mmCIF file of C-alpha atoms and ligand atoms in Angstrom:
data_model
loop_
_atom_site.group_PDB
_atom_site.id
_atom_site.type_symbol
_atom_site.label_atom_id
_atom_site.label_comp_id
_atom_site.label_asym_id
_atom_site.label_seq_id
_atom_site.Cartn_x
_atom_site.Cartn_y
_atom_site.Cartn_z
ATOM 1 C CA UNK A 1 0.032 -0.014 -0.085
ATOM 2 C CA UNK A 2 1.215 3.513 -0.948
ATOM 3 C CA UNK A 3 1.213 6.479 1.751
ATOM 4 C CA UNK A 4 -1.582 7.815 -0.601
ATOM 5 C CA UNK A 5 -3.793 4.699 -0.285
ATOM 6 C CA UNK A 6 -2.921 4.450 3.573
ATOM 7 C CA UNK A 7 -4.072 7.924 4.050
ATOM 8 C CA UNK A 8 -7.244 7.459 2.068
ATOM 9 C CA UNK A 9 -8.099 4.357 4.163
ATOM 10 C CA UNK A 10 -7.312 6.078 7.406
ATOM 11 C CA UNK A 11 -9.480 9.198 6.425
ATOM 12 C CA UNK A 12 -12.362 6.693 5.627
ATOM 13 C CA UNK A 13 -12.094 5.234 8.900
ATOM 14 C CA UNK A 14 -11.890 8.637 10.787
ATOM 15 C CA UNK A 15 -15.060 9.450 8.949
ATOM 16 C CA UNK A 16 -17.082 6.282 9.765
ATOM 17 C CA UNK A 17 -15.956 6.621 13.469
ATOM 18 C CA UNK A 18 -17.087 10.163 13.540
ATOM 19 C CA UNK A 19 -20.264 9.205 12.168
ATOM 20 C CA UNK A 20 -20.845 6.491 14.851
ATOM 21 C CA UNK A 21 -20.172 9.111 17.406
ATOM 22 C CA UNK A 22 -22.562 11.500 15.938
ATOM 23 C CA UNK A 23 -19.499 13.926 15.382
ATOM 24 C CA UNK A 24 -18.386 15.800 12.358
ATOM 25 C CA UNK A 25 -14.947 14.524 10.791
ATOM 26 C CA UNK A 26 -13.936 18.088 10.561
ATOM 27 C CA UNK A 27 -13.647 18.182 14.217
ATOM 28 C CA UNK A 28 -10.585 15.877 13.877
ATOM 29 C CA UNK A 29 -7.070 16.536 13.000
ATOM 30 C CA UNK A 30 -5.154 13.714 11.560
ATOM 31 C CA UNK A 31 -1.666 13.911 12.657
ATOM 32 C CA UNK A 32 0.941 11.849 10.424
ATOM 33 C CA UNK A 33 3.495 10.554 13.078
ATOM 34 C CA UNK A 34 6.709 10.682 10.764
ATOM 35 C CA UNK A 35 9.400 9.500 13.204
ATOM 36 C CA UNK A 36 12.212 7.414 11.570
ATOM 37 C CA UNK A 37 10.562 8.042 8.226
ATOM 38 C CA UNK A 38 12.601 9.655 5.279
ATOM 39 C CA UNK A 39 11.661 13.094 3.841
ATOM 40 C CA UNK A 40 10.495 11.523 0.586
ATOM 41 C CA UNK A 41 7.769 9.631 2.213
ATOM 42 C CA UNK A 42 6.781 12.330 4.276
ATOM 43 C CA UNK A 43 6.624 14.798 1.492
ATOM 44 C CA UNK A 44 4.086 12.106 -0.143
ATOM 45 C CA UNK A 45 1.769 12.581 2.895
ATOM 46 C CA UNK A 46 2.107 16.273 2.578
ATOM 47 C CA UNK A 47 0.826 16.089 -1.077
ATOM 48 C CA UNK A 48 -2.099 14.325 0.198
ATOM 49 C CA UNK A 49 -2.795 17.115 2.458
ATOM 50 C CA UNK A 50 -1.424 15.991 5.849
ATOM 51 C CA UNK A 51 0.123 18.906 6.986
ATOM 52 C CA UNK A 52 0.233 18.288 10.658
ATOM 53 C CA UNK A 53 3.240 15.930 11.275
ATOM 54 C CA UNK A 54 4.257 14.315 14.764
ATOM 55 C CA UNK A 55 7.679 13.529 16.085
ATOM 56 C CA UNK A 56 8.755 12.464 19.444
ATOM 57 C CA UNK A 57 12.398 13.663 19.101
ATOM 58 C CA UNK A 58 13.537 17.155 18.952
ATOM 59 C CA UNK A 59 16.631 16.162 17.254
ATOM 60 C CA UNK A 60 14.404 14.539 14.524
ATOM 61 C CA UNK A 61 12.346 17.798 14.064
ATOM 62 C CA UNK A 62 15.626 19.777 13.712
ATOM 63 C CA UNK A 63 16.854 17.377 10.999
ATOM 64 C CA UNK A 64 13.750 17.456 8.854
ATOM 65 C CA UNK A 65 12.450 20.905 9.397
ATOM 66 C CA UNK A 66 14.170 22.728 6.590
ATOM 67 C CA UNK A 67 13.418 19.781 4.165
ATOM 68 C CA UNK A 68 9.844 19.661 4.499
ATOM 69 C CA UNK A 69 7.650 22.922 3.697
ATOM 70 C CA UNK A 70 4.236 23.557 4.635
ATOM 71 C CA UNK A 71 4.430 21.285 7.760
ATOM 72 C CA UNK A 72 2.907 22.045 11.155
ATOM 73 C CA UNK A 73 5.337 20.115 13.643
ATOM 74 C CA UNK A 74 3.735 18.542 16.615
ATOM 75 C CA UNK A 75 6.230 17.495 19.556
ATOM 76 C CA UNK A 76 4.487 14.276 20.701
ATOM 77 C CA UNK A 77 7.263 12.451 22.840
ATOM 78 C CA UNK A 78 8.933 13.136 26.038
ATOM 79 C CA UNK A 79 10.538 16.577 26.128
ATOM 80 C CA UNK A 80 13.800 17.252 28.213
ATOM 81 C CA UNK A 81 14.109 20.898 29.738
ATOM 82 C CA UNK A 82 17.492 21.440 27.921
ATOM 83 C CA UNK A 83 15.941 20.705 24.543
ATOM 84 C CA UNK A 84 12.988 23.117 24.781
ATOM 85 C CA UNK A 85 15.146 26.022 23.412
ATOM 86 C CA UNK A 86 15.538 24.205 20.088
ATOM 87 C CA UNK A 87 12.006 23.337 19.659
ATOM 88 C CA UNK A 88 9.894 26.325 20.682
ATOM 89 C CA UNK A 89 10.490 28.092 17.415
ATOM 90 C CA UNK A 90 9.334 25.034 15.263
ATOM 91 C CA UNK A 91 6.488 23.382 17.139
ATOM 92 C CA UNK A 92 2.956 24.525 16.593
ATOM 93 C CA UNK A 93 1.930 22.279 19.569
ATOM 94 C CA UNK A 94 3.898 20.381 22.306
ATOM 95 C CA UNK A 95 1.725 17.452 23.508
ATOM 96 C CA UNK A 96 3.818 16.023 26.192
ATOM 97 C CA UNK A 97 4.077 18.671 28.938
ATOM 98 C CA UNK A 98 3.978 16.710 32.282
ATOM 99 C CA UNK A 99 5.433 19.063 34.905
ATOM 100 C CA UNK A 100 5.396 22.597 35.892
ATOM 101 C CA UNK A 101 9.179 22.778 35.547
ATOM 102 C CA UNK A 102 8.882 21.934 31.944
ATOM 103 C CA UNK A 103 5.852 24.472 31.341
ATOM 104 C CA UNK A 104 8.298 27.054 32.995
ATOM 105 C CA UNK A 105 11.132 26.493 30.665
ATOM 106 C CA UNK A 106 8.763 26.506 27.526
ATOM 107 C CA UNK A 107 7.372 29.731 28.982
ATOM 108 C CA UNK A 108 11.098 31.249 29.296
ATOM 109 C CA UNK A 109 12.068 30.007 25.782
ATOM 110 C CA UNK A 110 8.888 31.303 24.181
ATOM 111 C CA UNK A 111 9.101 34.588 25.965
ATOM 112 C CA UNK A 112 12.782 34.974 24.298
ATOM 113 C CA UNK A 113 11.336 34.894 20.806
ATOM 114 C CA UNK A 114 7.948 36.429 21.499
ATOM 115 C CA UNK A 115 5.869 33.626 21.059
ATOM 116 C CA UNK A 116 2.916 32.007 22.832
ATOM 117 C CA UNK A 117 3.497 28.352 22.747
ATOM 118 C CA UNK A 118 0.449 26.131 22.671
ATOM 119 C CA UNK A 119 0.714 23.049 24.830
ATOM 120 C CA UNK A 120 -1.340 20.118 26.069
ATOM 121 C CA UNK A 121 -1.013 18.266 29.476
ATOM 122 C CA UNK A 122 -0.009 14.657 28.976
ATOM 123 C CA UNK A 123 -2.046 12.504 31.516
ATOM 124 C CA UNK A 124 -1.257 8.902 32.533
ATOM 125 C CA UNK A 125 -4.782 7.812 32.887
ATOM 126 C CA UNK A 126 -4.056 4.218 32.775
ATOM 127 C CA UNK A 127 -1.631 4.259 35.577
ATOM 128 C CA UNK A 128 0.982 2.158 33.745
ATOM 129 C CA UNK A 129 4.340 2.679 35.267
ATOM 130 C CA UNK A 130 6.344 3.014 31.922
ATOM 131 C CA UNK A 131 4.147 5.879 30.644
ATOM 132 C CA UNK A 132 5.022 9.500 30.934
ATOM 133 C CA UNK A 133 2.412 11.926 32.265
ATOM 134 C CA UNK A 134 0.796 13.373 35.449
ATOM 135 C CA UNK A 135 -1.858 11.445 37.187
ATOM 136 C CA UNK A 136 -5.595 12.455 36.535
ATOM 137 C CA UNK A 137 -5.651 13.897 40.266
ATOM 138 C CA UNK A 138 -2.621 16.054 39.666
ATOM 139 C CA UNK A 139 -3.954 17.406 36.174
ATOM 140 C CA UNK A 140 -6.112 20.249 37.459
ATOM 141 C CA UNK A 141 -3.695 21.667 39.782
ATOM 142 C CA UNK A 142 -1.029 21.454 36.943
ATOM 143 C CA UNK A 143 -3.295 23.321 34.635
ATOM 144 C CA UNK A 144 -3.952 26.053 37.339
ATOM 145 C CA UNK A 145 -0.193 26.603 37.939
ATOM 146 C CA UNK A 146 0.568 26.812 34.174
ATOM 147 C CA UNK A 147 -2.243 29.167 33.581
ATOM 148 C CA UNK A 148 -0.259 31.839 35.332
ATOM 149 C CA UNK A 149 2.498 31.584 32.856
ATOM 150 C CA UNK A 150 2.134 34.356 30.231
ATOM 151 C CA UNK A 151 3.849 32.691 27.150
ATOM 152 C CA UNK A 152 2.232 29.148 27.388
ATOM 153 C CA UNK A 153 -1.427 28.325 26.786
ATOM 154 C CA UNK A 154 -2.747 25.096 27.575
ATOM 155 C CA UNK A 155 -5.116 23.886 24.855
ATOM 156 C CA UNK A 156 -6.153 20.367 26.191
ATOM 157 C CA UNK A 157 -5.072 17.104 27.304
ATOM 158 C CA UNK A 158 -3.090 14.078 25.666
ATOM 159 C CA UNK A 159 -2.850 10.418 26.517
ATOM 160 C CA UNK A 160 -1.568 7.113 25.297
ATOM 161 C CA UNK A 161 -3.219 3.832 26.113
ATOM 162 C CA UNK A 162 -0.935 0.986 27.061
ATOM 163 C CA UNK A 163 0.269 -1.407 24.359
ATOM 164 C CA UNK A 164 -2.142 -4.284 23.815
ATOM 165 C CA UNK A 165 -5.265 -2.879 25.762
ATOM 166 C CA UNK A 166 -8.633 -4.448 25.301
ATOM 167 C CA UNK A 167 -11.409 -2.377 23.883
ATOM 168 C CA UNK A 168 -12.694 -1.815 27.379
ATOM 169 C CA UNK A 169 -9.448 -0.596 28.621
ATOM 170 C CA UNK A 170 -9.138 1.802 25.678
ATOM 171 C CA UNK A 171 -12.480 3.168 26.330
ATOM 172 C CA UNK A 172 -11.676 3.531 30.084
ATOM 173 C CA UNK A 173 -8.447 5.373 29.171
ATOM 174 C CA UNK A 174 -9.758 7.516 26.316
ATOM 175 C CA UNK A 175 -13.321 8.112 28.223
ATOM 176 C CA UNK A 176 -11.393 8.984 31.271
ATOM 177 C CA UNK A 177 -9.446 11.606 29.441
ATOM 178 C CA UNK A 178 -12.653 13.149 28.076
ATOM 179 C CA UNK A 179 -14.031 13.263 31.612
ATOM 180 C CA UNK A 180 -11.008 14.797 33.168
ATOM 181 C CA UNK A 181 -11.130 17.478 30.191
ATOM 182 C CA UNK A 182 -14.855 18.319 30.854
ATOM 183 C CA UNK A 183 -13.964 18.756 34.770
ATOM 184 C CA UNK A 184 -11.199 21.335 33.833
ATOM 185 C CA UNK A 185 -13.341 23.051 31.559
ATOM 186 C CA UNK A 186 -15.984 23.340 34.278
ATOM 187 C CA UNK A 187 -13.466 24.602 36.791
ATOM 188 C CA UNK A 188 -13.104 27.632 34.187
ATOM 189 C CA UNK A 189 -9.487 28.501 34.732
ATOM 190 C CA UNK A 190 -8.327 31.692 32.982
ATOM 191 C CA UNK A 191 -6.027 31.339 29.918
ATOM 192 C CA UNK A 192 -6.957 27.662 29.708
ATOM 193 C CA UNK A 193 -9.003 26.379 26.599
ATOM 194 C CA UNK A 194 -9.915 22.640 26.985
ATOM 195 C CA UNK A 195 -10.327 22.284 23.211
ATOM 196 C CA UNK A 196 -8.226 19.421 22.455
ATOM 197 C CA UNK A 197 -7.880 15.717 23.262
ATOM 198 C CA UNK A 198 -5.047 13.986 21.603
ATOM 199 C CA UNK A 199 -5.693 10.545 21.938
ATOM 200 C CA UNK A 200 -5.410 7.559 19.592
ATOM 201 C CA UNK A 201 -2.676 5.819 17.523
ATOM 202 C CA UNK A 202 -2.821 3.507 14.465
ATOM 203 C CA UNK A 203 -4.290 0.625 16.510
ATOM 204 C CA UNK A 204 -6.921 2.469 18.468
ATOM 205 C CA UNK A 205 -7.837 5.950 16.857
ATOM 206 C CA UNK A 206 -11.328 4.846 15.688
ATOM 207 C CA UNK A 207 -12.291 4.093 19.414
ATOM 208 C CA UNK A 208 -10.484 7.266 20.490
ATOM 209 C CA UNK A 209 -12.656 9.177 18.124
ATOM 210 C CA UNK A 210 -15.828 7.453 19.515
ATOM 211 C CA UNK A 211 -14.623 8.605 22.829
ATOM 212 C CA UNK A 212 -14.049 12.242 21.934
ATOM 213 C CA UNK A 213 -10.494 12.626 20.431
ATOM 214 C CA UNK A 214 -9.909 15.751 18.203
ATOM 215 C CA UNK A 215 -6.411 15.039 17.410
ATOM 216 C CA UNK A 216 -5.336 11.277 16.370
ATOM 217 C CA UNK A 217 -1.531 10.539 16.020
ATOM 218 C CA UNK A 218 -1.322 7.994 13.323
ATOM 219 C CA UNK A 219 2.159 6.558 12.385
ATOM 220 C CA UNK A 220 2.249 3.056 11.211
ATOM 221 C CA UNK A 221 -1.176 3.325 9.663
ATOM 222 C CA UNK A 222 0.222 5.979 7.305
ATOM 223 C CA UNK A 223 3.957 5.294 6.738
ATOM 224 C CA UNK A 224 4.021 1.699 7.376
ATOM 225 C CA UNK A 225 5.851 -0.266 10.084
ATOM 226 C CA UNK A 226 9.051 1.130 11.774
HETATM 227 C C1 LIG B 1 4.860 6.655 17.767
HETATM 228 C C2 LIG B 1 3.778 7.439 18.448
HETATM 229 C C3 LIG B 1 2.579 7.306 17.762
HETATM 230 C C4 LIG B 1 2.212 6.713 16.564
HETATM 231 O O1 LIG B 1 2.084 5.412 16.859
HETATM 232 P P1 LIG B 1 1.497 4.319 15.611
HETATM 233 O O2 LIG B 1 1.320 3.210 16.312
HETATM 234 O O3 LIG B 1 2.846 3.991 14.674
HETATM 235 O O4 LIG B 1 0.542 4.895 14.987
HETATM 236 C C5 LIG B 1 1.680 8.327 18.365
HETATM 237 N N1 LIG B 1 1.961 8.982 19.624
HETATM 238 C C6 LIG B 1 3.100 8.801 20.042
HETATM 239 C C7 LIG B 1 3.111 9.650 21.395
HETATM 240 C C8 LIG B 1 4.134 8.153 19.590
HETATM 241 O O5 LIG B 1 5.410 8.172 20.174
#
């Protein structure tokens, strides 16, 4: 299957899942996760209208940034504080903020270049030990703390489901993130807009959409196995 065919197929599934959930497919941004993939293949995806690209390493964004035009880069992987200065001028959205310290560093670096950096808070809904992210209980207070920072804006939440989760586990994780998002919305914190739920990967994005995802991060399903 070509990248073009893969994208067509993913789009059809997104559309069908949205319909099942009584939602519009226009509410959902398909992020092509291009990690480890070569520039040629990524440009094929761009030609099919995939302009949102996700990478989980800062170094890889730096390597690809100048070679790929018209892309909106999303940082979706764990971010170390010392790498923040290299990514704030490149990322439209950082999905993986999981501490106030990291948010503060993003604020500092964004201030230097006169940018307001949009971020998501990564939540470890499943409680799986190997996963990054704050616990659901810590999320509201982290949002409150981050809302005080001038050059960072929280736009929503992100999560990853454990590998090999059953459908009911997936629904627990994704539905849990949506409930948490609603709770934070209701807390009405200034500067915080709970507009995005980044959840769902190649194996589980249809369920994520049924549970309210507004951004799905699809790698293998578009670019093939890594
Ligand atoms: C790699 C990755 C994805 C995409 O995974 P696929 O299973 O290939 O779709 C999504 N989100 C994050 C955070 C990733 O690291």
